[in-house]
Tab-separated table of C-alpha atoms in Angstrom:
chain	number	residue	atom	x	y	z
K	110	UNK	CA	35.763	13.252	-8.999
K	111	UNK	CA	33.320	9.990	-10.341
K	112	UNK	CA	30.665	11.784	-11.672
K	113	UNK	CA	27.151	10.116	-10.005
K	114	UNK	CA	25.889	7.875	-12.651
K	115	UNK	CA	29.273	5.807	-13.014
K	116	UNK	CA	29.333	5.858	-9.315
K	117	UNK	CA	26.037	4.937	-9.046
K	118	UNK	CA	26.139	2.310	-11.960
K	119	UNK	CA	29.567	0.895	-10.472
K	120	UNK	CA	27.576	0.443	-7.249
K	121	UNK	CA	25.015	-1.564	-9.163
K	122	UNK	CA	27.287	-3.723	-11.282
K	123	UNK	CA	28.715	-4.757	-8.212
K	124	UNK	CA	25.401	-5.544	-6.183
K	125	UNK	CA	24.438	-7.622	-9.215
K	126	UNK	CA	27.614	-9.697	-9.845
K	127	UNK	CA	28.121	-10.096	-5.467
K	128	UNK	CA	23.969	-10.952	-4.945
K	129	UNK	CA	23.276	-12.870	-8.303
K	130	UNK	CA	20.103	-14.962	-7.980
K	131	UNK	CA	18.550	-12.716	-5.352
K	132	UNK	CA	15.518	-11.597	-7.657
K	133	UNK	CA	13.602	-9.642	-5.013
K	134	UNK	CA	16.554	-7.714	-3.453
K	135	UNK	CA	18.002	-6.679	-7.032
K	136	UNK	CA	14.516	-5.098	-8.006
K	137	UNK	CA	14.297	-3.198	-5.095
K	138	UNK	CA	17.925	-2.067	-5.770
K	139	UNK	CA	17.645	-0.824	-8.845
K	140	UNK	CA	14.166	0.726	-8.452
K	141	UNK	CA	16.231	2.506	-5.604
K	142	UNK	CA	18.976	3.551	-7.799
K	143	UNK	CA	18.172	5.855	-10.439
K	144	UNK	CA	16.854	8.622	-7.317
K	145	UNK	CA	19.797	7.779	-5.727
K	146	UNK	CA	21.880	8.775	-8.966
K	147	UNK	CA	19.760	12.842	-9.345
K	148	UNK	CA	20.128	12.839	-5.425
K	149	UNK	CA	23.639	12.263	-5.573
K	150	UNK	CA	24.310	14.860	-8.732
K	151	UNK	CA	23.500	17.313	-6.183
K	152	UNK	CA	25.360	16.827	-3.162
K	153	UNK	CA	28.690	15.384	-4.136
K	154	UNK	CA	30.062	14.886	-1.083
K	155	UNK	CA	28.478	11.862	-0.458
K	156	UNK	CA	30.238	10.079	-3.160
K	157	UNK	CA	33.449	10.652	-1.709
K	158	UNK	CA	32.576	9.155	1.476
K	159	UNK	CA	30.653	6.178	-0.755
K	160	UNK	CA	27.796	6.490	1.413
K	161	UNK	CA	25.597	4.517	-1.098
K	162	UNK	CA	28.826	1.268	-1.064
K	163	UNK	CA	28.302	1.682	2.510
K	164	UNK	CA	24.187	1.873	2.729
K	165	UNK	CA	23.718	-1.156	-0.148
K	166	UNK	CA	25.455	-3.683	2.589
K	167	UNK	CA	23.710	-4.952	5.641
K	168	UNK	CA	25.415	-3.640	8.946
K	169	UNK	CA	24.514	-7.520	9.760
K	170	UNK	CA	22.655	-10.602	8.204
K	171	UNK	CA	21.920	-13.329	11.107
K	172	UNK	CA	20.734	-16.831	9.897
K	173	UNK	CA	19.755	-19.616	12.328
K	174	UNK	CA	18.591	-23.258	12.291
K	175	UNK	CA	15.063	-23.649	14.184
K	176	UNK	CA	14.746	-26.356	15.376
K	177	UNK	CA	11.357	-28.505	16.333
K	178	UNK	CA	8.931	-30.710	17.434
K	179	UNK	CA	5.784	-31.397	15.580
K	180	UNK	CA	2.677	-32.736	16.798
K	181	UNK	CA	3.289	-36.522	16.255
K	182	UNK	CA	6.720	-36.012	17.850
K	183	UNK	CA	8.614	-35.432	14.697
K	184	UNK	CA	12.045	-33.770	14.680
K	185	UNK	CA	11.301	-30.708	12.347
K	186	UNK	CA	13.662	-27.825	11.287
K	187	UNK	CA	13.604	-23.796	9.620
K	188	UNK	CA	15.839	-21.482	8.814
K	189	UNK	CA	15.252	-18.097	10.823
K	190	UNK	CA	16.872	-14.747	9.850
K	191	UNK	CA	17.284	-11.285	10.782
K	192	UNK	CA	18.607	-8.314	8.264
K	193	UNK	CA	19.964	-5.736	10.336
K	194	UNK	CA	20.548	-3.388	7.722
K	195	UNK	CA	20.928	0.441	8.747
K	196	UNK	CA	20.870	1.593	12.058
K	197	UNK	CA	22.058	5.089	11.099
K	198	UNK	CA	18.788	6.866	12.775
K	199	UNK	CA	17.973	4.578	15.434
K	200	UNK	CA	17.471	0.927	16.567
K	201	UNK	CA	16.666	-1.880	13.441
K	202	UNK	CA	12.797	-1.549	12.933
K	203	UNK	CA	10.813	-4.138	10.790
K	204	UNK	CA	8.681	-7.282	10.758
K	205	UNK	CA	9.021	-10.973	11.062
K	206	UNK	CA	7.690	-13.479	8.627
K	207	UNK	CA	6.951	-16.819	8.769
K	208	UNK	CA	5.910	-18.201	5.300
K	209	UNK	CA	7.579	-20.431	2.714
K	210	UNK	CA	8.466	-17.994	0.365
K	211	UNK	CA	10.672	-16.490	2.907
K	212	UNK	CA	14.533	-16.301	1.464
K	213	UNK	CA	17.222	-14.168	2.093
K	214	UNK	CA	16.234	-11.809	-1.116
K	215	UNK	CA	13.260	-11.209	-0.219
K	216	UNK	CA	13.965	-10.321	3.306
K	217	UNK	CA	16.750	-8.615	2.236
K	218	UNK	CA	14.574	-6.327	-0.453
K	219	UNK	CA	11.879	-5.708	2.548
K	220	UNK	CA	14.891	-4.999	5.051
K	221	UNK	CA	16.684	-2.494	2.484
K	222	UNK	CA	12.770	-0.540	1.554
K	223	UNK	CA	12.132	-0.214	5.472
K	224	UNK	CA	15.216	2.402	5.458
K	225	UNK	CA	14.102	4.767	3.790
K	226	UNK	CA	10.024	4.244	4.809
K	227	UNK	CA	11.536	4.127	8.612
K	228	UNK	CA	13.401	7.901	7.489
K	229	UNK	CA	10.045	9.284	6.168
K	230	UNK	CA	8.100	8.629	9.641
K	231	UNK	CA	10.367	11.176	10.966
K	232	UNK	CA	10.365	8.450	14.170
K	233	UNK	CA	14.128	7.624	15.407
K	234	UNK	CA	13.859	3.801	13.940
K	235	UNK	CA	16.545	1.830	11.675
K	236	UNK	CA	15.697	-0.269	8.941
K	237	UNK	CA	15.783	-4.645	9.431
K	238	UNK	CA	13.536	-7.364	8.956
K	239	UNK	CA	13.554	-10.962	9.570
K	240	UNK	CA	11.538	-14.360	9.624
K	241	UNK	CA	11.710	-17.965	8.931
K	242	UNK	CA	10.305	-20.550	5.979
K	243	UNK	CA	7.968	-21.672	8.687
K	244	UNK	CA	4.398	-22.106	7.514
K	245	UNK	CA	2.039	-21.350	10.485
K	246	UNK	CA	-0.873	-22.717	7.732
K	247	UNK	CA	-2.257	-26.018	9.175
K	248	UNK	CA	-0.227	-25.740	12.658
K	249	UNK	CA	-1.501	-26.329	16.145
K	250	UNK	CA	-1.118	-23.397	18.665
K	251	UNK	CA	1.208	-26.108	20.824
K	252	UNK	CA	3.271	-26.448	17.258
K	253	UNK	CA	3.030	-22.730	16.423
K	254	UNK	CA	4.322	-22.182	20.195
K	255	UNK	CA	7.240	-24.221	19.759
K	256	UNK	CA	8.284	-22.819	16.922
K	257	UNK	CA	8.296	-19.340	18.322
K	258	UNK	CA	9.592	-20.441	21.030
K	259	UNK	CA	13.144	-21.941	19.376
K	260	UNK	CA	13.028	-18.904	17.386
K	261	UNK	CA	13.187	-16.535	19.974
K	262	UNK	CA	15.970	-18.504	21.827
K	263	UNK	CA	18.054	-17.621	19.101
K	264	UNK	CA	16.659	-14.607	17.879
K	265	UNK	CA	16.806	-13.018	21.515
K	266	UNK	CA	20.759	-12.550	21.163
K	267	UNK	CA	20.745	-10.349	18.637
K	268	UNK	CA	17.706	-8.186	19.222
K	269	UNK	CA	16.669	-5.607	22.890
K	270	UNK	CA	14.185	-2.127	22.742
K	271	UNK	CA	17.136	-0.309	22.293
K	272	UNK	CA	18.830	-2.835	19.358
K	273	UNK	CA	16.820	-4.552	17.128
K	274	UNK	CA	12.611	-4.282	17.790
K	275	UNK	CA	10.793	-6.921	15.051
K	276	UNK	CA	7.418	-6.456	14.818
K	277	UNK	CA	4.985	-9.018	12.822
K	278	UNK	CA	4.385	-9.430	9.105
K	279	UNK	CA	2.967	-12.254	7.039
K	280	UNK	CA	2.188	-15.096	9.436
K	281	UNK	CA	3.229	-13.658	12.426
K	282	UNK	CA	0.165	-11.779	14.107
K	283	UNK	CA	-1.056	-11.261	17.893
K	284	UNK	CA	-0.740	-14.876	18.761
K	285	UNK	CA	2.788	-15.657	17.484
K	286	UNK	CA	4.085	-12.319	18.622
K	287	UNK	CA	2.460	-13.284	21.976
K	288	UNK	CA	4.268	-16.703	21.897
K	289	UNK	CA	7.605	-15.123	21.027
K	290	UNK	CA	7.539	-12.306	23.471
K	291	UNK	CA	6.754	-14.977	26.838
K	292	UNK	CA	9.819	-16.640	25.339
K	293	UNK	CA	11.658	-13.960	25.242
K	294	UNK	CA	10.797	-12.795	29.209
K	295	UNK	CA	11.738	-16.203	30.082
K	296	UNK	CA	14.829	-16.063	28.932
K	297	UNK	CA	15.968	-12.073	29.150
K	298	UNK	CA	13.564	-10.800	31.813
K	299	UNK	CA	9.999	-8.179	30.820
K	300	UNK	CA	10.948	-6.001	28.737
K	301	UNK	CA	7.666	-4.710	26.538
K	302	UNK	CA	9.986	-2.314	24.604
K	303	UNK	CA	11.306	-5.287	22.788
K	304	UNK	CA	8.569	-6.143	20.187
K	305	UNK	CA	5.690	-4.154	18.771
K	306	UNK	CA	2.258	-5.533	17.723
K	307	UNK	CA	1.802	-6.824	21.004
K	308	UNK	CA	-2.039	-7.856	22.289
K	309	UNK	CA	-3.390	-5.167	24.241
K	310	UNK	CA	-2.790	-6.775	27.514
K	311	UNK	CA	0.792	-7.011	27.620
K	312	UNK	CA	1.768	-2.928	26.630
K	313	UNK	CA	-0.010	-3.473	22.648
K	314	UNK	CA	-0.676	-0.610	21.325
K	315	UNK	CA	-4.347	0.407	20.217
K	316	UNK	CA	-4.508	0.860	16.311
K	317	UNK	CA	-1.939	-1.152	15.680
K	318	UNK	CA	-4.003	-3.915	13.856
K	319	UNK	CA	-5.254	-0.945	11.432
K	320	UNK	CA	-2.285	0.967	11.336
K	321	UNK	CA	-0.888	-0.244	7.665
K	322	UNK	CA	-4.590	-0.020	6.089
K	323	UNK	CA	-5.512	3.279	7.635
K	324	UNK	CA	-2.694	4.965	6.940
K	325	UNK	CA	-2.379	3.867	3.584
K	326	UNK	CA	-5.971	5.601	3.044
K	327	UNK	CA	-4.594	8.470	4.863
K	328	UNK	CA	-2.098	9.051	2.534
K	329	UNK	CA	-4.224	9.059	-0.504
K	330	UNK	CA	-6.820	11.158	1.449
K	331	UNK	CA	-3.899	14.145	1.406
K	332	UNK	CA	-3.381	13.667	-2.107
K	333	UNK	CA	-6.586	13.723	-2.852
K	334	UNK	CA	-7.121	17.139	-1.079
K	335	UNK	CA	-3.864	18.501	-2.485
K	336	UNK	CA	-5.831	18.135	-5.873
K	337	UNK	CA	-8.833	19.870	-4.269
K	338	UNK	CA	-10.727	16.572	-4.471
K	339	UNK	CA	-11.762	13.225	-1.699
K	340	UNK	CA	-12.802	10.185	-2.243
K	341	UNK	CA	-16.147	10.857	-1.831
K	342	UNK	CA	-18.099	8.834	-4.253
K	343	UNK	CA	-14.691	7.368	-5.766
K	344	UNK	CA	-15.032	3.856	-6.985
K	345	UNK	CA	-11.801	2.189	-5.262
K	346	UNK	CA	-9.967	-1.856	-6.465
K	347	UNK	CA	-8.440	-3.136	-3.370
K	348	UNK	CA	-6.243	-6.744	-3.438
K	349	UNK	CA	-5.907	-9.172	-0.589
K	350	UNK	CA	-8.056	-9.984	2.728
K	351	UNK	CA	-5.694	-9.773	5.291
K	352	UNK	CA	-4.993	-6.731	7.798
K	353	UNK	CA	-4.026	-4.150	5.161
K	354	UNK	CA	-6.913	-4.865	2.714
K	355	UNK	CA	-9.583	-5.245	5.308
K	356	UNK	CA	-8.808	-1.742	7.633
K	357	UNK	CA	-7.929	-0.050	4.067
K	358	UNK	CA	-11.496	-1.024	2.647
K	359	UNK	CA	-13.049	0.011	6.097
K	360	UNK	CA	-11.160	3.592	6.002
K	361	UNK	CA	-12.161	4.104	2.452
K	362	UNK	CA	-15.693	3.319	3.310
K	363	UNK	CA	-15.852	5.884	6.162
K	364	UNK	CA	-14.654	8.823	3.610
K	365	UNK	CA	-17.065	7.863	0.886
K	366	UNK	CA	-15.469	5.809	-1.345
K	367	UNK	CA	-16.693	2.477	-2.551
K	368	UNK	CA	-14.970	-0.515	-2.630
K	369	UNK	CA	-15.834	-3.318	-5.040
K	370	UNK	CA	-13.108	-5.992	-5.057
K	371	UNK	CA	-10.816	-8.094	-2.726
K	372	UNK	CA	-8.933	-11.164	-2.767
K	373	UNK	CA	-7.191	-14.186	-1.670
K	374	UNK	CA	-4.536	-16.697	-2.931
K	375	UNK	CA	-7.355	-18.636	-4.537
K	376	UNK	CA	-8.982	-16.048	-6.896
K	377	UNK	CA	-10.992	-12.588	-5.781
K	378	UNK	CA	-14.520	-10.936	-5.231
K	379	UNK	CA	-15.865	-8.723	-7.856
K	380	UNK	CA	-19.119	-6.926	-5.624
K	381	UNK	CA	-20.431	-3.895	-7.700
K	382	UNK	CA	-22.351	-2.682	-4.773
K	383	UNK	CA	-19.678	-2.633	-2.854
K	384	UNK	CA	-17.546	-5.196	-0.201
K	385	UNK	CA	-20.082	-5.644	2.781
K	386	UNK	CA	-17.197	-5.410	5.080
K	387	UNK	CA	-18.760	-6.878	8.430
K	388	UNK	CA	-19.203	-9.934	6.309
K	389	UNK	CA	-15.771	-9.969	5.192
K	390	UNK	CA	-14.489	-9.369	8.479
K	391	UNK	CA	-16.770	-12.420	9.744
K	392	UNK	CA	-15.707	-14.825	7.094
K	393	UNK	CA	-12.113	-13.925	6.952
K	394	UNK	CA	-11.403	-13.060	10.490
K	395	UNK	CA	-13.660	-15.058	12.362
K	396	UNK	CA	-14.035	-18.016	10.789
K	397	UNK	CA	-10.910	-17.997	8.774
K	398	UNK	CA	-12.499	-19.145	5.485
K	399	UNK	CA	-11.374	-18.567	1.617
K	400	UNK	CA	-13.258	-15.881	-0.418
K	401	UNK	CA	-15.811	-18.499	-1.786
K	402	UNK	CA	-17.956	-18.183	1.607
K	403	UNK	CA	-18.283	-14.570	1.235
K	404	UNK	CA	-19.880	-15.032	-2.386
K	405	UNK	CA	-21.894	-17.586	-1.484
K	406	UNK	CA	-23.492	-15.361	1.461
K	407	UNK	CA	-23.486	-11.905	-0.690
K	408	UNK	CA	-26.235	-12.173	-3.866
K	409	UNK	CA	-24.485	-9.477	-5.554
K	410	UNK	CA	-20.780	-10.045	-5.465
K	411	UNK	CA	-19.123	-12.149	-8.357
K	412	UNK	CA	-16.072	-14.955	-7.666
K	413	UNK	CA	-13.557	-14.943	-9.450
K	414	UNK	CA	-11.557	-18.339	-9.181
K	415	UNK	CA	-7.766	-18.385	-9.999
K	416	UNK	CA	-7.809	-14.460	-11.146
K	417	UNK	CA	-5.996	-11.384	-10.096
K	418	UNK	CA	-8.270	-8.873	-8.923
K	419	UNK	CA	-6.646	-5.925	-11.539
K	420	UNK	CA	-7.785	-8.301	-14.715
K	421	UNK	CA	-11.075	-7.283	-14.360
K	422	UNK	CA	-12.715	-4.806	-16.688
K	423	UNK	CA	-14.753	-2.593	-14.758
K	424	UNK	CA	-14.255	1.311	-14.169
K	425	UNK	CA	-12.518	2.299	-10.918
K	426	UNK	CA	-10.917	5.586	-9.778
K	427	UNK	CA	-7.920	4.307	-7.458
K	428	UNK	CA	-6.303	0.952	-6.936
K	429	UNK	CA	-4.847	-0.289	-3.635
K	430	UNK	CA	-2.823	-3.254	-4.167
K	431	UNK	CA	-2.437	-4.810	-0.763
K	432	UNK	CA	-1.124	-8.258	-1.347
K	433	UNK	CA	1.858	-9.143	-2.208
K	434	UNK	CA	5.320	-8.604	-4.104
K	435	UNK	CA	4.960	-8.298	-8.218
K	436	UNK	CA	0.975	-8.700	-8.269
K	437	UNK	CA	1.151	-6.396	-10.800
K	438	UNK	CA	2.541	-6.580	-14.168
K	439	UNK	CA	3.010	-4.201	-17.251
K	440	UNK	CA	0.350	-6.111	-18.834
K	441	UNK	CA	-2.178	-5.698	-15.565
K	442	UNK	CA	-0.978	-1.733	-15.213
K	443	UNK	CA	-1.956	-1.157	-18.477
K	444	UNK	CA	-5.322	-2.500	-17.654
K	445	UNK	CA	-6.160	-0.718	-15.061
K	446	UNK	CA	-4.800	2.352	-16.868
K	447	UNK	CA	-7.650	1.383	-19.471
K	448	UNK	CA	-9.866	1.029	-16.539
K	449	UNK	CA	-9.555	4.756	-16.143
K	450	UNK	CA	-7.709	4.483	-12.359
K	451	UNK	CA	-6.103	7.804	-11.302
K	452	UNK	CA	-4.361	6.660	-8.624
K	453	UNK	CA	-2.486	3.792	-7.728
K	454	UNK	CA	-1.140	3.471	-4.056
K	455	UNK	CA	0.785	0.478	-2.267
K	456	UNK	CA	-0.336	-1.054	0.694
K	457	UNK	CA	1.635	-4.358	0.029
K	458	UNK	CA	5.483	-4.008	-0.294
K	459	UNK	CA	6.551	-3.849	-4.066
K	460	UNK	CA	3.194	-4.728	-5.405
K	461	UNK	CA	4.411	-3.318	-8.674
K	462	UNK	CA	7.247	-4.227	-10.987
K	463	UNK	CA	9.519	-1.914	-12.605
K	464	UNK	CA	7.848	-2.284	-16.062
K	465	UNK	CA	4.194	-1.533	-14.272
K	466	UNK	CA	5.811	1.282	-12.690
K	467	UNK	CA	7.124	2.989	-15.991
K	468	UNK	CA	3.078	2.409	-17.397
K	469	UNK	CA	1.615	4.380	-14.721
K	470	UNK	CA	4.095	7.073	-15.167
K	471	UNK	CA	3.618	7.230	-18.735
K	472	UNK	CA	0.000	7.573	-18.047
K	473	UNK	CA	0.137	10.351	-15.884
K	474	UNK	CA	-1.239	8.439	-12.932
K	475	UNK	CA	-0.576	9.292	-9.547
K	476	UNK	CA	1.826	6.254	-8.017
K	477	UNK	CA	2.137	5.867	-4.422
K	478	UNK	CA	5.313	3.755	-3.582
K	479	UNK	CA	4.600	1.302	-0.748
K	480	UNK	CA	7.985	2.934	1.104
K	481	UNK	CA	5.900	5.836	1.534
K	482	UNK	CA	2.104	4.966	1.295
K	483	UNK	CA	1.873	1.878	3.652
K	484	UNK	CA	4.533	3.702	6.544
K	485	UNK	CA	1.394	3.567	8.851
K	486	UNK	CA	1.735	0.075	10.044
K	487	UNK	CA	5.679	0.697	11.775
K	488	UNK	CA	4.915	4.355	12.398
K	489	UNK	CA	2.180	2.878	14.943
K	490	UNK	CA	4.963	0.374	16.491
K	491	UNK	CA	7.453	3.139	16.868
K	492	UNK	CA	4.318	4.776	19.215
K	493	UNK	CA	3.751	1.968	20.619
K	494	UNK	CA	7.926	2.096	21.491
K	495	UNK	CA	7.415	5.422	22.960
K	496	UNK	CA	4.512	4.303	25.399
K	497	UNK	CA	6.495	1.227	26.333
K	498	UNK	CA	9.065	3.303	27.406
K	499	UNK	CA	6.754	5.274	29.222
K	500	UNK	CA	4.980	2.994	30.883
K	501	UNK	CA	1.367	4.515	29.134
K	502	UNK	CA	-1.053	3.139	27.097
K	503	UNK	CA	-2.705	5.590	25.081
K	504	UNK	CA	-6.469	6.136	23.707
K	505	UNK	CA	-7.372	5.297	20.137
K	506	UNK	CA	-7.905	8.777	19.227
K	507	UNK	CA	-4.791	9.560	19.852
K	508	UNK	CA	-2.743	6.943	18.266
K	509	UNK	CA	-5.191	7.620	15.251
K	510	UNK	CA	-4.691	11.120	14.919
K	511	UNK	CA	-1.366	10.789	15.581
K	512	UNK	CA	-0.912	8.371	12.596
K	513	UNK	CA	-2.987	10.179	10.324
K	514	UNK	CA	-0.534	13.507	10.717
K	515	UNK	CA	2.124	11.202	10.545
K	516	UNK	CA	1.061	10.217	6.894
K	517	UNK	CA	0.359	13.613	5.849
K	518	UNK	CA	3.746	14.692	6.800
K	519	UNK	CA	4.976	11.526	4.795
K	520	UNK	CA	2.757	12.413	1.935
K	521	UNK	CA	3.723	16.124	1.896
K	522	UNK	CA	7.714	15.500	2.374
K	523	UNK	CA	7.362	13.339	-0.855
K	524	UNK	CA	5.481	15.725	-2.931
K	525	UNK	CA	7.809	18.966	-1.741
K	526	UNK	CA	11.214	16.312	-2.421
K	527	UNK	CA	9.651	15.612	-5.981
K	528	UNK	CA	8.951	19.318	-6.810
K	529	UNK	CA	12.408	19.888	-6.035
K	530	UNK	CA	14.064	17.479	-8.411
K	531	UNK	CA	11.779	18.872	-10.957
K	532	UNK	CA	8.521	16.687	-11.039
K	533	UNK	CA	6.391	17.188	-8.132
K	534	UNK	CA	3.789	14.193	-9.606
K	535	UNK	CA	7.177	11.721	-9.018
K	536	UNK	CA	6.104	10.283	-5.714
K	537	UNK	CA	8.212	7.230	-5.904
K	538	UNK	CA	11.302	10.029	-6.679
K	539	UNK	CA	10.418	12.205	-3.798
K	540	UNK	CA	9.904	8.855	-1.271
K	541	UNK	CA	12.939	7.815	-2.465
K	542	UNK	CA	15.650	10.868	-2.221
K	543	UNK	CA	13.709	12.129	0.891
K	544	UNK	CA	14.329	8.735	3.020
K	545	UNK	CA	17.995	8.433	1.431
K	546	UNK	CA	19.278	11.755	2.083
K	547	UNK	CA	18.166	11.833	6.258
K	548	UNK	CA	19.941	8.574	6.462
K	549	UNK	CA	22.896	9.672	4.454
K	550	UNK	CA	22.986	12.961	6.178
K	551	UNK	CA	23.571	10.816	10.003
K	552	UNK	CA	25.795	8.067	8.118
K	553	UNK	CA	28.466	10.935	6.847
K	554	UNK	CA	28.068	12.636	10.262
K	555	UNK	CA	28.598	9.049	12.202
K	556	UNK	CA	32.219	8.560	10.141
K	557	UNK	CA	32.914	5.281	8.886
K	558	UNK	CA	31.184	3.096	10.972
């Protein structure tokens, strides 16, 4: 029998010469890989059905022309997608983005992580994602709600509560999701089940907006008292100013901790005291305005123009990158290494690259995989799945509490996995083998399908 690093490594080879070009999608493969190779050295079996050939390929990869009309009367046109990669556990799970950066790799690298965070929820989801190089920047609401709405004509073949249930992502919040599902009813009948992150008046569920941050602070708050410690008093680096950043900073703020940074595309907020989060909230969800308004209304914070938030100097405890793809670098992990950070936990999806990864490992510092650490935000629309299909609504305390045990169980399944394979402080390991081998276990079960 192949022993499982040539079958692993042949597996590679041939991702790499069949997907060359697709930068995103061949990080997150081979970041992948090396798990799946000590995962695989134990249970043999799975080799000779080639469950890893058969996980590696999208089940499906749908791509679409969107079609149009701006607000002079211009004939415009996108291209939409939807990776349906593993629906092994349960119906295709994941977000939709609109943004220009949207390719096929990088949906394709977000589709093939949401596996295996989907398979640590313990919720009965399948892995997909999907979007469109549409840039809802600068767009009406009567252009934004044509977009959705020849978006959805296409994308509602292909997706139902019990197929395919997108969420949003980057660019597609409360108001586009509202847009897409009223297309969708037009044209397949009401059926809530059929997208999370929905407003609250049309079968939303309640946390959903703070899932992602909150549970990412969850996670770290279990790790923390693993190690008999909290963040009480812990001086905390977040990135970003959307969703994830703002309900992380607010979580971390309620256990203790003290947040002095954030950031936007333009440059970030250095604020020693500590982020005044109602005027963060007010400048960045009320009046949608770049980081520059917050320092010019907060004496003590410090801007930062054209900077990443983890080249700054200053002594800080754990880092929540909660961004964007590659933010940070070997050079910027060794930084915040020097910055004396203990912990370093994802919010965004593949905040890290490879190289930054092996410097926090080196360093002994805790790394929390975004797979794992940021689960909160689709654990929260799989509940809000369940009380579709119930026809409930339930409280905030609930959902919350719900989410929080959620996390721990992630948290704890990852740590027990690592300790396993022989180094309980591997995290990204643990994440890794723990979300493969469920979804392995159901593939070889399901036959060759």
């Amino acid at each position: 029998m192949t022993n499982a690093t040539e079958y692993v490594q042949r597996i590679q080879n041939n991702i790499h010469q069949k997907d060359t070009g697709q930068v995103e999608f061949l990080q997150a493969i081979d970041e992948f890989m090396p798990s799946a190779t000590q995962f695989l050295e134990k249970h043999p079996e799975y080799i000779k059905r080639n469950i890893l050939g058969l996980l590696s390929e999208p089940e499906r990869i749908i791509q679409f022309r969107v079609p149009w009309q701006d607000g002079e009367g211009n004939w415009q046109v996108n291209r939409g997608y939807r990776i349906q990669y593993n629906s092994a556990i349960g119906p295709y799970k994941g977000g939709l983005r609109f943004h220009p950066s949207v390719n096929l790799s990088i949906l394709k690298f977000l589709a093939f992580e949401q596996i295996f965070k989907n398979s640590l929820t313990g919720l009965p989801i399948g892995g997909g994602k999907g979007g469109s190089d549409f840039d809802p920047k600068g767009k009406s609401d009567d252009e934004i709600m044509r977009f959705c709405q020849s978006f959805m004509m296409e994308l509602s073949k292909h997706i139902g509560p019990s197929i395919d249930v997108p969420a949003g992502d980057i660019g597609v919040g409360a108001r586009e999701i509202g847009y897409l599902f009223g297309e969708y009813k037009r044209l397949k009948q009401y059926d809530a089940g059929v997208l999370t992150g929905k407003p609250l008046d049309f079968w939303g569920s309640k946390i959903r907006t703070e899932a992602t941050g909150y549970g990412l602070v969850y996670y770290v708050k279990h790790l923390l008292q693993a190690e008999k410690d909290s963040f009480e008093g812990k001086t905390v680096m977040v990135s970003g100013s959307g969703n994830v950043a703002i309900y992380a900073i607010e979580k971390v703020q309620e256990l203790g901790g003290k947040v002095i940074t954030c950031s936007d595309s333009s440059g970030f907020i250095y604020d020693p005291e500590g982020i005044d989060l109602a005027l963060l909230k007010e400048v960045k969800e009320e009046k949608r305005e770049r980081l520059t308004a917050y320092a010019e209304k907060r004496d003590s914070a410090v801007y930062h123009a054209g900077q990443s938030v983890w080249t700054l100097k200053e002594t800080a405890d754990i880092a929540l990158p909660c961004a964007t793809q590659n933010e940070i670098d070997e050079t910027l992990a060794n930084n915040l290494v020097e910055c004396g950070v203990k912990i370093i936990a994802e919010g965004a999806n593949m905040p890290c690259t490879l190289e930054a990864v092996n410097v926090f490992e080196k360093a002994n510092v805790w790394y929390c995989p975004g797979k794992a650490a940021n689960a909160g935000g689709v654990a929260v629309s799989a509940l809000e799945m369940s009380q579709n299909a119930q026809r409930l609504s339930w409280e905030s305390e609930q959902v919350d509490r719900q989410l929080d045990e959620i996390m721990k169980n992630i948290y704890q399944t990852c740590r027990q996995t690592a300790a396993a394979y022989g180094n309980e402080k591997n995290l990204l390991l643990g994440a890794n083998v723990a979300g493969f081998e469920k979804v392995a276990k159901v593939m070889y079960a399901q036959g060759l399908v």
